[in-house]
Coordinates of C-alpha atoms in Angstrom, one line a residue:
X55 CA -0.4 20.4 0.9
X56 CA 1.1 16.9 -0.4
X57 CA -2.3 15.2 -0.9
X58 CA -4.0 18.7 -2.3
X59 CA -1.0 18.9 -5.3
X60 CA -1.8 15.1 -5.5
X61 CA -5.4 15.3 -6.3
X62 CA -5.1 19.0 -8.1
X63 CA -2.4 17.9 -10.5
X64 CA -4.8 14.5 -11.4
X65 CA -7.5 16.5 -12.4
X66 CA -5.7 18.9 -14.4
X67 CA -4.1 16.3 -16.5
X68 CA -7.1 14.4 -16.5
X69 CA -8.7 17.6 -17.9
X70 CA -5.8 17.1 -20.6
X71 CA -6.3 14.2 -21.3
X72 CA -9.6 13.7 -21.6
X73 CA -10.6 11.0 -19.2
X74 CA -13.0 11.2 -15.9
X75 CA -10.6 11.8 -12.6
X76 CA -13.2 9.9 -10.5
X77 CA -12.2 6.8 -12.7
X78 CA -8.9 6.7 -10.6
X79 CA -10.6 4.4 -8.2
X80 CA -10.9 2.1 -11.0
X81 CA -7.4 1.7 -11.3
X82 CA -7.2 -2.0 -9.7
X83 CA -11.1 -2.7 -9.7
X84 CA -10.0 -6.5 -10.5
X85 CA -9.2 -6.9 -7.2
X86 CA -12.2 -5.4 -5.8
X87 CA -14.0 -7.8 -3.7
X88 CA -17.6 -6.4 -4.2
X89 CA -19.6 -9.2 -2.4
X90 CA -17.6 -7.4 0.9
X91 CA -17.1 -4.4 -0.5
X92 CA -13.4 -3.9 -0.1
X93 CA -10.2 -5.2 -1.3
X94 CA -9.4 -7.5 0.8
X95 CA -5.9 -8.4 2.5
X96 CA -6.9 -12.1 2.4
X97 CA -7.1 -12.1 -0.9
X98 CA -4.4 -9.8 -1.7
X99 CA -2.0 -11.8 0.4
X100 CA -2.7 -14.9 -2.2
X101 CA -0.6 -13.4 -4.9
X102 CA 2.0 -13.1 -3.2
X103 CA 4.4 -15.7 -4.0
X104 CA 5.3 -18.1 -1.3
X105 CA 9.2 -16.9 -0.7
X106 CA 7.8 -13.5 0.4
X107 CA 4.1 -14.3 2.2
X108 CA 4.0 -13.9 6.0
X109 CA 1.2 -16.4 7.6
X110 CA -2.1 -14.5 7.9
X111 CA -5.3 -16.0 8.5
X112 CA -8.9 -14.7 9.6
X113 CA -8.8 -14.0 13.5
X114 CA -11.5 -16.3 14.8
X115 CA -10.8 -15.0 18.5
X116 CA -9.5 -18.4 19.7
X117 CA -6.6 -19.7 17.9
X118 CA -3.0 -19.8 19.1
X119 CA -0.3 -18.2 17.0
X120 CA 2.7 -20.1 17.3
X121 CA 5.0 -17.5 18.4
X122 CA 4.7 -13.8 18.9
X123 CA 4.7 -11.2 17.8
X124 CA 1.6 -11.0 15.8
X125 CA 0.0 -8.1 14.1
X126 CA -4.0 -7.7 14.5
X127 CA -5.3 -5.9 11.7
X128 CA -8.6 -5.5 9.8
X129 CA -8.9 -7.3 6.5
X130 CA -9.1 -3.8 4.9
X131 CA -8.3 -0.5 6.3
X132 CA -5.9 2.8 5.8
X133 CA -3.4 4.4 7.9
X134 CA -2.8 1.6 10.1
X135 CA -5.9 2.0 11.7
X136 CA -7.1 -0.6 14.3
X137 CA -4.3 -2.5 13.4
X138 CA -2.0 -3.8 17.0
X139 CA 0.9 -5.6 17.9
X140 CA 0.7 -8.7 20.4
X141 CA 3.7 -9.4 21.9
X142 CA 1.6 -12.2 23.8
X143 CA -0.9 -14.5 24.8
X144 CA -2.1 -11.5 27.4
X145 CA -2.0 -9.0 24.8
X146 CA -3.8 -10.3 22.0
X147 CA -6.8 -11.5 24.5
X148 CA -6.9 -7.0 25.1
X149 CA -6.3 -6.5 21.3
X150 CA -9.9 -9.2 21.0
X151 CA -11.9 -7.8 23.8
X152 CA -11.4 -4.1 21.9
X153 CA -12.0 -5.5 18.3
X154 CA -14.9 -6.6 19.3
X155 CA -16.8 -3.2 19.4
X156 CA -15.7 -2.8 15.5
X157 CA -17.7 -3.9 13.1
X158 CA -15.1 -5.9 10.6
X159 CA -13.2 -8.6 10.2
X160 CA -9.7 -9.0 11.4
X161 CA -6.8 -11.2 10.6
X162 CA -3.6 -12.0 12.4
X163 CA 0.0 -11.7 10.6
X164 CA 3.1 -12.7 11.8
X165 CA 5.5 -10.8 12.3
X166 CA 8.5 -10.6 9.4
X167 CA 11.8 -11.3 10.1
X168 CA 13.9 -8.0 8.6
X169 CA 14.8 -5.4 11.0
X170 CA 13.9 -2.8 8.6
X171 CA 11.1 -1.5 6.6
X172 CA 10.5 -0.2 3.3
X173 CA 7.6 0.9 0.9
X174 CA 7.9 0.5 -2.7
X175 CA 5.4 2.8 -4.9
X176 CA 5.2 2.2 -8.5
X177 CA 2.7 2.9 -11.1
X178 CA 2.9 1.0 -14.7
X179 CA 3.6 2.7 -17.7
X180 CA 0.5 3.3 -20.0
X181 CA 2.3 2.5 -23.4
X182 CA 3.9 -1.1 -22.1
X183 CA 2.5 -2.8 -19.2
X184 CA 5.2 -5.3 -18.9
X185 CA 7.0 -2.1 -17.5
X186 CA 6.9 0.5 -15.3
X187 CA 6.6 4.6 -15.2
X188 CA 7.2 5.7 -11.8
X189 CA 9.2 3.3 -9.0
X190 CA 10.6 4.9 -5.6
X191 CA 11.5 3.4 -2.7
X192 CA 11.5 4.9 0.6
X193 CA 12.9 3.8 4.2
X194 CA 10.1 4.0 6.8
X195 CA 12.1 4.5 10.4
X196 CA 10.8 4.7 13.6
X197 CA 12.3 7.1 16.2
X198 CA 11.0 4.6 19.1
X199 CA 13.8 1.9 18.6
X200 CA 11.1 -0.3 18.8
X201 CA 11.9 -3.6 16.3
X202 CA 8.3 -4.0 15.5
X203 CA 6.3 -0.2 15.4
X204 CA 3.0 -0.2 14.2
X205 CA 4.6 2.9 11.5
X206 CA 1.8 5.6 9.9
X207 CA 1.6 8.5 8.4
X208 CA -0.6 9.4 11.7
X209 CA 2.4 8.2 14.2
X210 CA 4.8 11.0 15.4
X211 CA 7.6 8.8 15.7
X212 CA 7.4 7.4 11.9
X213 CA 9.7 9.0 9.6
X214 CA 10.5 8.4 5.9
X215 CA 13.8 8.5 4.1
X216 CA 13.3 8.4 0.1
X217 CA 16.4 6.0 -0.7
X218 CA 15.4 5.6 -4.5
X219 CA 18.7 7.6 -5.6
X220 CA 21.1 4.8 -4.4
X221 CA 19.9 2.3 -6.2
X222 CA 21.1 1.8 -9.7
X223 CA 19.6 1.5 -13.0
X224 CA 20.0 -2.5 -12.7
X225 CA 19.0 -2.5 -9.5
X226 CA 15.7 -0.9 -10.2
X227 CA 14.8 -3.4 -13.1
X228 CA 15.6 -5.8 -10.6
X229 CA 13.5 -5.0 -8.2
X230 CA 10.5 -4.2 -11.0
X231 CA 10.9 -8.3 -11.7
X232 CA 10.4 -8.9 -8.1
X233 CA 7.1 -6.6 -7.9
X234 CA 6.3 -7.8 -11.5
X235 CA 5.3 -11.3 -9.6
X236 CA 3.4 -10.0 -6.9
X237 CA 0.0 -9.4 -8.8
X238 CA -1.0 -7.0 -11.7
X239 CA -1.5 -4.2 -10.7
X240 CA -1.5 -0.7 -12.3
X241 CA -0.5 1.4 -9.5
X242 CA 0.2 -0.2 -5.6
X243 CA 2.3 0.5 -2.6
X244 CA 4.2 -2.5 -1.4
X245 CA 5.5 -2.7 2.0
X246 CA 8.4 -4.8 3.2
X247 CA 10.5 -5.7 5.3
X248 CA 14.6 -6.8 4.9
X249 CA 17.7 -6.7 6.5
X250 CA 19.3 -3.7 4.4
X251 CA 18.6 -2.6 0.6
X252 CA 20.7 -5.3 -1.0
X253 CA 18.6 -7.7 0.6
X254 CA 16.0 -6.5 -1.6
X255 CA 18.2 -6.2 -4.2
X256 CA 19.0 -9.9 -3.5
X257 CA 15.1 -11.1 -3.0
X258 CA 15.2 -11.6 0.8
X259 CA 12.3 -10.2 2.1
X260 CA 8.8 -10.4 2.9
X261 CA 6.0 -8.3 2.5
X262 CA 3.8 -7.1 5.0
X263 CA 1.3 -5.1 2.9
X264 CA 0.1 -4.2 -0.4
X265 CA -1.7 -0.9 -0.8
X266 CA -3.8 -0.4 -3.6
X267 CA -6.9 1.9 -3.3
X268 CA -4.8 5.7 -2.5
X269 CA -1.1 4.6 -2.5
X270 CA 0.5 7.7 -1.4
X271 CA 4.3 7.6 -2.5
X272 CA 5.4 7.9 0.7
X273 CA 9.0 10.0 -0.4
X274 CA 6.7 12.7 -0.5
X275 CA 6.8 12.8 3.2
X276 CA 10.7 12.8 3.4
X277 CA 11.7 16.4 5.0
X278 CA 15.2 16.0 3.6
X279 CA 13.5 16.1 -0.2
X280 CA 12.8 19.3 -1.4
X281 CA 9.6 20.8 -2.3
X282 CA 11.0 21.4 -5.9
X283 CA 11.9 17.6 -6.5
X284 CA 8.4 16.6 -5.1
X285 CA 6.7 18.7 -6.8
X286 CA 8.6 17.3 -9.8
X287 CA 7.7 14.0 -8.5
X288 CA 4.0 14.7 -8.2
X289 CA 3.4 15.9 -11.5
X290 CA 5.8 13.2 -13.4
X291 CA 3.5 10.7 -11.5
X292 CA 0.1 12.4 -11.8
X293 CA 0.2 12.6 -15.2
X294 CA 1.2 9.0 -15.9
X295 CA -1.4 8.2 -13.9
X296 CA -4.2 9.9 -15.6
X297 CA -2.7 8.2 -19.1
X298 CA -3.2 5.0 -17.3
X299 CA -6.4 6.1 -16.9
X300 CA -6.9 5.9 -20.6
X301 CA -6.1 2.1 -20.8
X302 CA -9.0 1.4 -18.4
X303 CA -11.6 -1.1 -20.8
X304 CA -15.1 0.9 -20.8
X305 CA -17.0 2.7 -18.5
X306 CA -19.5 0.0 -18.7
X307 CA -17.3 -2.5 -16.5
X308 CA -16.7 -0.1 -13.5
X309 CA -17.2 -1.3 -10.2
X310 CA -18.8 1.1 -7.5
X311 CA -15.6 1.3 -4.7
X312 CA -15.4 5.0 -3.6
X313 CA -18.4 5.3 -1.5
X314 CA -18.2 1.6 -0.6
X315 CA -14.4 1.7 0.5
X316 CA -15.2 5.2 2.4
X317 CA -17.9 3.5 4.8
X318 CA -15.3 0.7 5.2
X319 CA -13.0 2.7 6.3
X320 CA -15.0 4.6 8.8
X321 CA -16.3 1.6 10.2
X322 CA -12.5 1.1 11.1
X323 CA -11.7 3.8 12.2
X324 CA -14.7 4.2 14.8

């Protein structure tokens, strides 16, 4: 129901406003790696400034980390699909013999060193860049106890806790400065990891992945919101997306990513 009011409310104001819905995808083309066809997490790691970049590096099936845990994970996918946790040497020689039937390339993370885990949607506002429309943050919990799940939308134990209401006006433009330095991009999911929310505030954390093809907000998922506020919250966001739409340069300059990100994906997920 979530994703349907998603994608029906785009299209309607994209109908308004006079732009092509499918151009969406277009959104952060100039990160699009189209020699692999994907936008990779190599290369999205790079932007990341050094105070909040966890190690990663292309898993050549042979290298040691030097400690564990470690998270295996393809250099693009969705959902947390294919992506492990090796807690050791044992482990991640099971987590290589598997990967090996997939037909992409994986890279190995470390693991971060806050005990909890957020995700931090935002889109940019159309009429200034330099700022942004829509910015929620929401707690991502595991029901395991477990300090290092592998969390998804697709796990039964993941839950979400929107925690954008207890953070003040300052403390939002703070964190928009933070995000503001981690690439340029016009709509993304950033996923972190810190001791408590005034360690964000306070610019200890790390982040453990960007998102940037089909961000969902993930507050949407919080049961505790109602369906009145989200439904609020999809149509705010919806239609500031389809005006940042409008800003895209022309049509001429689009990259091809749908189809190409689709069979990516379902290469993964295989």
């Amino acid at each position: 129901m979530i994703r349907l009011a998603l994608i029906t409310s785009f299209i309607l104001f994209s109908i308004r406003y006079r732009v092509a819905p499918w151009r969406f995808f277009q959104l952060n083309q100039d990160y699009f790696n189209e020699s692999k066809g994907i936008f990779s997490k190599l290369e999205l790691d790079s932007v990341i400034p050094l105070c909040w970049r966890l190690h990663q590096q292309v898993d050549d099936g042979v290298s040691v980390p030097e400690s564990y845990p470690v998270f295996v994970k393809p250099e693009w996918g969705q959902n947390s699909y294919a992506v492990s946790r090796a807690d050791s040497a044992h482990t991640l020689h099971d987590i290589r013999q598997r990967n090996r039937t997939i037909k992409a390339v994986f890279l190995i993370q470390e693991a971060a060193s806050g005990r909890r885990e957020f995700e931090i949607f935002y889109l940019r506002s159309a009429e200034r860049f330099d700022m942004y429309s829509i910015l929620s943050i929401t707690e991502t919990i595991n029901v395991s106890g477990e300090l290092y799940p592998v969390n998804s939308v697709h796990n039964p134990l993941t839950e979400y806790r929107d925690m954008t209401a207890g953070v003040s006006a300052e403390g939002m433009k703070r964190i928009w400065s933070y995000l503001e330095s981690i690439g340029r991009f016009r709509i993304a999911r950033v996923g972190i990891r810190a001791d408590s929310l005034q360690a964000i505030l306070d610019g200890k954390f790390q982040v453990v992945e960007i998102n940037i093809f089909l961000p969902m907000p993930l507050m949407l998922l919080d049961k505790k919101v109602g369906w009145k506020e989200k439904y609020q919250f999809i149509f705010t966001s919806m239609s500031a997306a389809a005006r940042m739409v409008m800003t895209l340069p022309s049509r001429h300059h689009d990259k091809r990513i749908f189809f190409r990100k689709v069979r990516a994906h379902y290469r993964v997920k295989s």
